[in-house]
Short mmCIF file of C-alpha atoms and ligand atoms in Angstrom, two decimals:
data_model
loop_
_atom_site.label_atom_id
_atom_site.label_comp_id
_atom_site.label_asym_id
_atom_site.label_seq_id
_atom_site.Cartn_x
_atom_site.Cartn_y
_atom_site.Cartn_z
CA MET A 1 12.95 -32.43 -8.99
CA ARG A 2 12.77 -29.44 -6.83
CA HIS A 3 16.12 -27.52 -6.75
CA ILE A 4 16.84 -26.41 -2.89
CA THR A 5 19.78 -24.42 -1.88
CA LEU A 6 21.63 -26.03 1.31
CA ILE A 7 24.14 -24.00 3.34
CA PRO A 8 25.35 -26.05 5.85
CA GLY A 9 26.56 -23.54 8.04
CA ASP A 10 29.43 -23.64 10.58
CA GLY A 11 29.87 -25.79 14.39
CA ILE A 12 27.20 -28.43 14.56
CA GLY A 13 25.54 -27.32 11.34
CA PRO A 14 27.58 -29.55 8.86
CA GLU A 15 26.42 -32.62 11.46
CA ILE A 16 22.81 -31.93 11.50
CA THR A 17 22.48 -31.12 7.44
CA GLU A 18 24.11 -34.42 6.99
CA ALA A 19 21.01 -35.80 9.22
CA VAL A 20 18.37 -34.03 7.23
CA LYS A 21 20.04 -35.31 3.81
CA ALA A 22 20.35 -39.00 5.00
CA ILE A 23 16.46 -38.66 5.97
CA PHE A 24 15.37 -37.04 2.95
CA SER A 25 17.21 -39.16 0.66
CA ALA A 26 15.67 -42.47 2.62
CA ALA A 27 12.31 -40.91 2.22
CA ASN A 28 12.67 -40.35 -1.62
CA VAL A 29 11.77 -36.92 -1.10
CA PRO A 30 11.81 -35.25 -4.80
CA VAL A 31 14.38 -32.52 -3.91
CA THR A 32 17.80 -31.73 -5.35
CA TRP A 33 20.20 -30.38 -3.14
CA GLU A 34 22.50 -27.13 -4.09
CA GLU A 35 25.31 -26.92 -1.37
CA GLU A 36 26.51 -23.36 -1.08
CA ASN A 37 28.37 -22.01 2.15
CA ALA A 38 28.87 -18.89 3.78
CA GLY A 39 30.58 -17.15 6.72
CA GLN A 40 34.14 -17.22 8.23
CA THR A 41 34.77 -20.66 6.15
CA THR A 42 33.99 -19.17 2.93
CA PHE A 43 36.05 -15.91 3.75
CA ASP A 44 38.71 -18.11 4.62
CA ALA A 45 38.67 -20.11 1.37
CA ILE A 46 37.56 -17.46 -1.37
CA GLY A 47 37.85 -13.75 0.40
CA GLU A 48 33.78 -13.77 0.17
CA LEU A 49 31.31 -13.85 3.31
CA ILE A 50 28.12 -14.26 1.51
CA PRO A 51 29.98 -15.63 -1.98
CA SER A 52 27.97 -14.33 -5.21
CA THR A 53 27.39 -18.32 -5.98
CA LEU A 54 25.01 -18.52 -2.71
CA ILE A 55 23.23 -15.23 -4.10
CA ALA A 56 22.48 -16.71 -7.70
CA SER A 57 21.52 -19.92 -6.03
CA LEU A 58 19.15 -18.25 -3.47
CA LYS A 59 17.75 -16.09 -6.54
CA GLU A 60 17.39 -18.85 -8.93
CA ASN A 61 15.85 -21.46 -6.15
CA ARG A 62 13.53 -19.12 -4.15
CA VAL A 63 13.80 -21.65 -1.31
CA ALA A 64 17.11 -22.89 1.01
CA LEU A 65 17.26 -24.96 4.04
CA LYS A 66 20.39 -23.56 6.40
CA GLY A 67 22.32 -24.49 9.29
CA PRO A 68 23.20 -21.76 11.93
CA ILE A 69 26.12 -19.80 10.82
CA THR A 70 28.87 -18.14 13.71
CA THR A 71 28.79 -14.50 14.52
CA PRO A 72 31.73 -12.97 15.99
CA VAL A 73 30.45 -11.41 19.63
CA GLY A 74 31.03 -7.65 20.03
CA LYS A 75 33.52 -7.25 17.15
CA GLY A 76 34.05 -8.84 13.46
CA PHE A 77 31.43 -8.89 10.54
CA LYS A 78 27.77 -8.57 10.99
CA SER A 79 25.56 -11.57 11.21
CA ILE A 80 25.68 -13.10 7.95
CA ASN A 81 21.73 -14.24 8.87
CA VAL A 82 20.89 -11.02 9.48
CA GLN A 83 22.74 -10.01 6.37
CA LEU A 84 20.52 -12.87 4.62
CA ARG A 85 17.19 -11.80 6.03
CA GLN A 86 17.58 -8.37 4.93
CA MET A 87 19.00 -8.50 1.67
CA PHE A 88 16.14 -10.65 0.73
CA ASP A 89 13.44 -8.91 2.72
CA LEU A 90 12.44 -12.07 4.23
CA TYR A 91 10.47 -10.18 7.01
CA SER A 92 8.63 -12.93 8.38
CA ASN A 93 10.67 -14.93 11.17
CA VAL A 94 8.20 -18.05 11.77
CA ARG A 95 8.80 -19.86 15.13
CA PRO A 96 6.43 -22.33 16.06
CA ALA A 97 6.59 -23.88 19.60
CA LYS A 98 4.69 -27.13 20.33
CA THR A 99 4.73 -29.77 23.15
CA THR A 100 5.76 -32.91 21.73
CA PRO A 101 4.37 -36.31 23.57
CA GLY A 102 7.35 -38.24 24.92
CA ILE A 103 9.68 -34.76 25.31
CA ASP A 104 9.85 -34.07 29.19
CA THR A 105 9.00 -30.63 30.05
CA LYS A 106 7.15 -28.80 32.63
CA PHE A 107 4.05 -28.03 30.57
CA SER A 108 2.08 -30.28 28.63
CA ASN A 109 0.03 -27.94 26.17
CA VAL A 110 1.99 -25.43 24.60
CA ASN A 111 1.00 -24.74 21.19
CA LEU A 112 2.00 -21.25 19.67
CA VAL A 113 3.70 -19.60 16.83
CA LEU A 114 5.60 -16.59 16.98
CA PHE A 115 5.90 -14.01 14.10
CA ARG A 116 9.36 -11.97 14.67
CA GLU A 117 9.74 -9.32 12.67
CA ASN A 118 13.04 -10.20 10.71
CA THR A 119 14.75 -7.08 8.98
CA GLU A 120 14.65 -3.88 11.17
CA GLY A 121 14.16 -2.96 14.96
CA ALA A 122 17.07 -3.43 17.18
CA TYR A 123 18.84 -5.35 14.12
CA SER A 124 18.98 -2.38 11.68
CA GLY A 125 22.71 -1.69 12.11
CA LEU A 126 22.31 1.63 12.99
CA GLU A 127 25.02 2.08 15.69
CA ILE A 128 27.32 4.89 16.65
CA PHE A 129 30.25 4.47 18.90
CA ASP A 130 31.88 8.17 20.01
CA GLU A 131 35.22 6.95 21.41
CA ARG A 132 36.49 9.87 22.93
CA LEU A 133 33.02 10.29 25.19
CA GLN A 134 32.55 6.38 25.64
CA ILE A 135 28.88 6.56 24.44
CA SER A 136 27.02 4.14 22.38
CA ASP A 137 24.13 4.63 20.24
CA SER A 138 21.85 1.86 19.11
CA ILE A 139 18.92 2.91 17.00
CA ALA A 140 16.32 0.19 16.95
CA ARG A 141 14.22 1.89 13.80
CA ILE A 142 10.87 0.14 12.92
CA THR A 143 8.79 1.49 10.22
CA ARG A 144 5.01 1.38 9.16
CA THR A 145 5.57 -0.88 6.20
CA GLY A 146 8.03 -3.15 8.79
CA CYS A 147 5.24 -3.32 11.26
CA GLU A 148 2.16 -4.05 8.82
CA LYS A 149 4.04 -6.95 6.98
CA ILE A 150 4.72 -8.62 9.90
CA ILE A 151 1.41 -7.91 11.79
CA ARG A 152 -0.54 -9.04 8.42
CA ALA A 153 1.52 -12.00 8.16
CA ALA A 154 0.61 -13.09 11.77
CA PHE A 155 -3.19 -12.49 11.32
CA GLU A 156 -3.14 -14.27 7.92
CA TYR A 157 -1.47 -17.45 9.45
CA ALA A 158 -3.87 -17.16 12.08
CA ASN A 159 -6.75 -17.30 9.65
CA LYS A 160 -5.76 -19.75 7.70
CA HIS A 161 -5.01 -22.14 10.50
CA ASN A 162 -8.02 -21.46 12.53
CA CYS A 163 -6.38 -19.86 15.59
CA LYS A 164 -8.44 -18.17 17.89
CA LYS A 165 -5.91 -15.25 19.12
CA VAL A 166 -3.31 -13.20 18.11
CA THR A 167 -1.10 -11.40 20.96
CA ALA A 168 1.21 -8.21 19.95
CA VAL A 169 4.08 -8.06 22.35
CA HIS A 170 5.80 -4.62 22.84
CA LYS A 171 7.31 -2.07 25.32
CA ALA A 172 4.96 1.02 24.50
CA ASN A 173 4.85 2.20 28.00
CA ILE A 174 8.47 3.19 27.94
CA LEU A 175 9.49 3.16 24.04
CA LYS A 176 6.37 5.42 23.40
CA SER A 177 6.96 6.28 20.31
CA ALA A 178 7.93 3.14 18.38
CA GLY A 179 5.57 1.01 20.76
CA ALA A 180 2.45 3.33 19.79
CA LEU A 181 3.26 2.61 15.80
CA PHE A 182 3.45 -1.11 16.19
CA LEU A 183 0.18 -1.21 18.63
CA SER A 184 -1.60 1.18 16.33
CA ILE A 185 -1.10 -0.90 13.48
CA PHE A 186 -1.52 -3.73 14.88
CA SER A 187 -5.62 -2.58 15.99
CA GLN A 188 -5.79 -1.36 12.53
CA ILE A 189 -4.73 -4.57 11.19
CA ALA A 190 -7.03 -6.60 13.92
CA LYS A 191 -10.14 -4.92 12.49
CA GLU A 192 -10.24 -6.56 9.41
CA TYR A 193 -10.40 -10.09 11.21
CA PRO A 194 -12.96 -9.64 13.82
CA HIS A 195 -13.30 -13.32 14.20
CA ILE A 196 -9.69 -13.36 15.54
CA GLN A 197 -9.44 -12.05 19.23
CA ALA A 198 -6.63 -9.55 19.49
CA ASP A 199 -4.90 -8.78 22.64
CA ASP A 200 -1.47 -7.17 23.48
CA LYS A 201 1.04 -7.71 26.47
CA ILE A 202 4.01 -5.50 27.50
CA ILE A 203 7.37 -7.51 27.01
CA ASP A 204 8.25 -8.16 30.58
CA ASN A 205 5.24 -9.50 31.72
CA MET A 206 4.59 -11.52 28.61
CA CYS A 207 8.05 -13.28 29.64
CA MET A 208 6.28 -13.74 33.24
CA GLN A 209 2.98 -15.36 31.73
CA LEU A 210 5.14 -17.45 29.04
CA VAL A 211 6.42 -19.08 32.16
CA VAL A 212 3.21 -19.59 34.34
CA LYS A 213 0.44 -20.31 31.69
CA PRO A 214 2.01 -20.63 28.18
CA GLU A 215 -1.12 -22.50 26.95
CA GLN A 216 -2.90 -18.78 26.78
CA PHE A 217 -1.06 -17.90 23.59
CA ASP A 218 -1.80 -18.79 20.11
CA VAL A 219 -0.26 -16.52 17.60
CA VAL A 220 2.41 -14.08 19.02
CA VAL A 221 3.58 -11.18 16.72
CA THR A 222 6.24 -8.49 18.10
CA THR A 223 9.40 -6.77 16.89
CA ASN A 224 12.76 -8.14 16.03
CA LEU A 225 15.07 -8.31 19.67
CA PHE A 226 11.70 -8.99 21.42
CA GLY A 227 11.05 -11.77 19.02
CA ASP A 228 14.61 -13.07 19.08
CA ILE A 229 14.60 -13.49 23.00
CA LEU A 230 11.27 -14.80 23.25
CA SER A 231 11.81 -17.49 20.97
CA ASP A 232 14.73 -18.98 22.85
CA LEU A 233 12.19 -18.76 25.92
CA CYS A 234 9.40 -20.64 23.90
CA ALA A 235 12.14 -23.29 22.92
CA GLY A 236 12.63 -23.95 26.68
CA LEU A 237 8.91 -24.76 27.24
CA VAL A 238 8.97 -27.38 24.76
CA GLY A 239 12.02 -29.25 24.74
CA GLY A 240 15.05 -26.97 24.31
CA LEU A 241 16.89 -25.56 21.41
CA GLY A 242 17.32 -29.00 19.67
CA VAL A 243 13.94 -29.47 19.05
CA VAL A 244 12.36 -25.88 17.62
CA SER A 245 11.82 -24.82 14.10
CA GLY A 246 11.69 -21.79 12.05
CA ALA A 247 11.55 -20.19 8.82
CA ASN A 248 12.52 -16.59 7.14
CA ILE A 249 9.94 -16.18 4.69
CA GLY A 250 9.62 -12.79 2.47
CA SER A 251 7.30 -12.24 -0.36
CA ASP A 252 9.08 -14.47 -3.02
CA MET A 253 11.93 -16.35 -1.00
CA ALA A 254 11.94 -18.59 2.05
CA ILE A 255 14.98 -19.62 3.94
CA PHE A 256 14.06 -22.54 6.44
CA GLU A 257 16.36 -22.57 9.61
CA ALA A 258 16.36 -23.88 13.26
CA VAL A 259 15.72 -21.44 15.88
CA HIS A 260 19.49 -22.57 17.66
CA GLY A 261 22.97 -21.30 16.72
CA SER A 262 26.19 -23.15 15.82
CA ALA A 263 26.53 -24.57 19.48
CA PRO A 264 30.29 -24.31 19.46
CA ASP A 265 30.19 -26.47 22.83
CA ILE A 266 29.20 -29.60 21.23
CA ALA A 267 30.36 -29.19 17.73
CA GLY A 268 32.22 -31.99 15.98
CA LYS A 269 31.28 -34.18 18.62
CA GLY A 270 28.06 -35.99 16.85
CA LEU A 271 25.89 -35.01 19.66
CA ALA A 272 23.76 -32.22 18.27
CA ASN A 273 20.23 -33.15 18.25
CA PRO A 274 19.01 -32.80 14.44
CA THR A 275 15.34 -32.44 15.20
CA ALA A 276 15.32 -28.58 15.11
CA LEU A 277 16.77 -28.24 11.74
CA LEU A 278 14.50 -31.62 10.19
CA ARG A 279 11.40 -30.01 11.81
CA SER A 280 12.68 -26.79 9.88
CA ALA A 281 12.89 -28.50 6.71
CA ILE A 282 9.72 -30.20 7.30
CA MET A 283 7.98 -26.56 7.19
CA MET A 284 9.93 -26.26 3.89
CA LEU A 285 8.36 -29.27 2.28
CA HIS A 286 4.86 -27.73 3.25
CA HIS A 287 6.00 -24.59 1.95
CA ILE A 288 6.70 -26.44 -1.73
CA ASP A 289 3.56 -28.17 -1.38
CA LEU A 290 5.28 -31.95 -0.80
CA LYS A 291 2.93 -32.43 1.79
CA GLU A 292 2.73 -36.25 1.71
CA GLU A 293 6.56 -36.42 2.38
CA ALA A 294 6.60 -33.87 5.04
CA GLY A 295 3.91 -36.08 6.94
CA ARG A 296 5.98 -39.13 6.51
CA ILE A 297 8.93 -37.91 7.94
CA GLU A 298 7.01 -35.91 10.73
CA ALA A 299 5.29 -39.55 11.74
CA ALA A 300 8.80 -41.21 11.64
CA LEU A 301 10.32 -38.44 13.70
CA ASP A 302 7.65 -38.19 16.33
CA ALA A 303 7.61 -42.07 16.79
CA THR A 304 11.31 -41.77 17.49
CA LEU A 305 11.05 -38.56 19.78
CA ALA A 306 8.46 -41.02 21.56
CA ASN A 307 11.13 -43.07 22.59
CA LYS A 308 13.49 -41.24 24.92
CA GLU A 309 16.39 -44.05 24.31
CA GLU A 310 16.71 -43.44 20.83
CA CYS A 311 16.95 -39.62 20.99
CA THR A 312 20.16 -37.50 21.83
CA GLY A 313 21.48 -36.39 24.94
CA ASP A 314 19.33 -33.40 24.89
CA LEU A 315 16.56 -35.28 25.33
CA GLY A 316 17.54 -37.57 27.81
CA GLY A 317 18.82 -40.62 25.32
CA ARG A 318 22.06 -41.88 24.45
CA ALA A 319 22.27 -41.84 20.42
CA GLY A 320 24.45 -39.57 18.07
CA THR A 321 23.01 -37.36 15.65
CA MET A 322 23.47 -40.00 12.88
CA GLU A 323 22.24 -42.83 15.04
CA PHE A 324 19.35 -40.66 15.97
CA ALA A 325 18.52 -39.79 12.24
CA ASN A 326 19.17 -43.71 11.41
CA ASN A 327 16.25 -44.38 14.21
CA ILE A 328 14.04 -41.80 12.16
CA ILE A 329 14.59 -43.72 8.96
CA ALA A 330 14.11 -47.26 10.37
CA LYS A 331 10.45 -45.74 10.66
CA LEU A 332 9.80 -44.25 7.60
P1 NAI B 401 23.39 -22.04 20.63
O1 NAI B 401 21.94 -21.93 20.22
O2 NAI B 401 24.52 -22.15 19.55
O3 NAI B 401 23.33 -23.01 21.91
C1 NAI B 401 23.11 -22.69 23.34
C2 NAI B 401 22.74 -23.78 23.85
O4 NAI B 401 22.08 -24.59 23.72
C3 NAI B 401 24.37 -24.58 23.83
O5 NAI B 401 24.44 -25.28 25.03
C4 NAI B 401 24.18 -25.87 22.79
O6 NAI B 401 25.09 -26.79 22.77
C5 NAI B 401 22.87 -25.97 22.83
N1 NAI B 401 22.26 -26.42 21.47
C6 NAI B 401 21.99 -25.69 20.42
N2 NAI B 401 21.49 -26.29 19.37
C7 NAI B 401 21.45 -27.62 19.98
C8 NAI B 401 21.39 -28.80 19.11
N3 NAI B 401 20.47 -29.02 17.79
N4 NAI B 401 21.50 -30.27 19.53
C9 NAI B 401 21.78 -29.86 20.97
N5 NAI B 401 22.33 -29.15 22.04
C10 NAI B 401 21.84 -27.87 21.19
O7 NAI B 401 23.65 -20.33 20.92
P2 NAI B 401 25.03 -19.63 21.42
O8 NAI B 401 25.92 -20.42 21.78
O9 NAI B 401 24.46 -18.25 21.91
O10 NAI B 401 25.53 -19.12 19.93
C11 NAI B 401 26.73 -20.04 19.32
C12 NAI B 401 26.92 -18.94 18.01
O11 NAI B 401 25.72 -19.35 16.71
C13 NAI B 401 26.96 -17.94 17.93
O12 NAI B 401 27.95 -17.13 17.05
C14 NAI B 401 25.70 -16.91 17.53
O13 NAI B 401 25.66 -15.62 16.75
C15 NAI B 401 25.33 -18.28 16.52
N6 NAI B 401 23.83 -18.54 16.18
C16 NAI B 401 23.47 -18.32 15.08
C17 NAI B 401 22.11 -18.40 14.78
C18 NAI B 401 21.97 -18.58 13.25
O14 NAI B 401 22.29 -19.09 12.30
N7 NAI B 401 20.54 -18.54 12.84
C19 NAI B 401 21.03 -18.35 15.80
C20 NAI B 401 21.62 -18.25 17.21
C21 NAI B 401 22.71 -18.06 17.13
#
């Protein structure tokens, strides 16, 4: 039995983690969940935003599945998600976006994987506010080491999965220093993979290209803020936030989580789509080499997604979260 840390999170988090647990149990996946939470709920209960028991569990298990955690907007504590990524140097945020037959979208042939740098850039936390002058400075620091790690991770993935092209996304026409650093490292590393095509796009053009001709992209690599925004855009191309998975991967730890947040507008109503978290859990199974279990669950999920009636409201169906999970279980 492999021990996995499970962080249910806030909002719809507990509902979708229950759904994933039920599917894993029905599929006899040989994992044991170690449940630990973080955020406002644990702060209210025990006075810790990231409890020491969670940190110990992560250090021990090295693999976690995580529900979304609410971050106060414009005030309050620093995002727990960002803190966990920085604490354990989970520098690669890997977010696949692939068209699923049965899910109605404007495009029928999207198949790309976004590599977002996950620990620095605009999320470094370097913000200074001058109260008297009413001036705010936010420093988006990127480093050679950080760029090298994420760009290499993207090329390694492309190499392993026989992808044809890696596209770097930047704003080097305006952010000349950061852009030059990122792009020079990109072209250096690209030379080590001569069989993979390497090109680059300025972020604004990239957004336009993605909504006009998304099939031209294969592996995309970018800095933290651009990657955060692009991944929601890519989610929209393939069926929305309810269906896209993600992983935060470092050299010796990985936390798998959906791209979406805690969705307070639908929390507690049993309406949330568990697909995004389930797909993240399937990525986790590949990561820990439980490929047979991953394949079985994915096949049952795809068979369910092919019938709109059996899906949640965001996909045009009428099922609630657990009903949708039970439809998947019936196909295992
Ligand atoms: P959100 O992703 O929670 O919701 C955006 C829209 O998508 C909402 O209309 C929501 O109902 C819908 N949606 C999201 N997930 C869905 C699902 N599984 N099924 C059906 N519909 C779904 O983004 P929002 O509202 O901007 O953020 C809410 C909170 O989540 C904030 O506190 C934010 O900081 C946090 N957040 C946490 C993340 C994490 O833990 N990794 C990631 C993104 C946001």
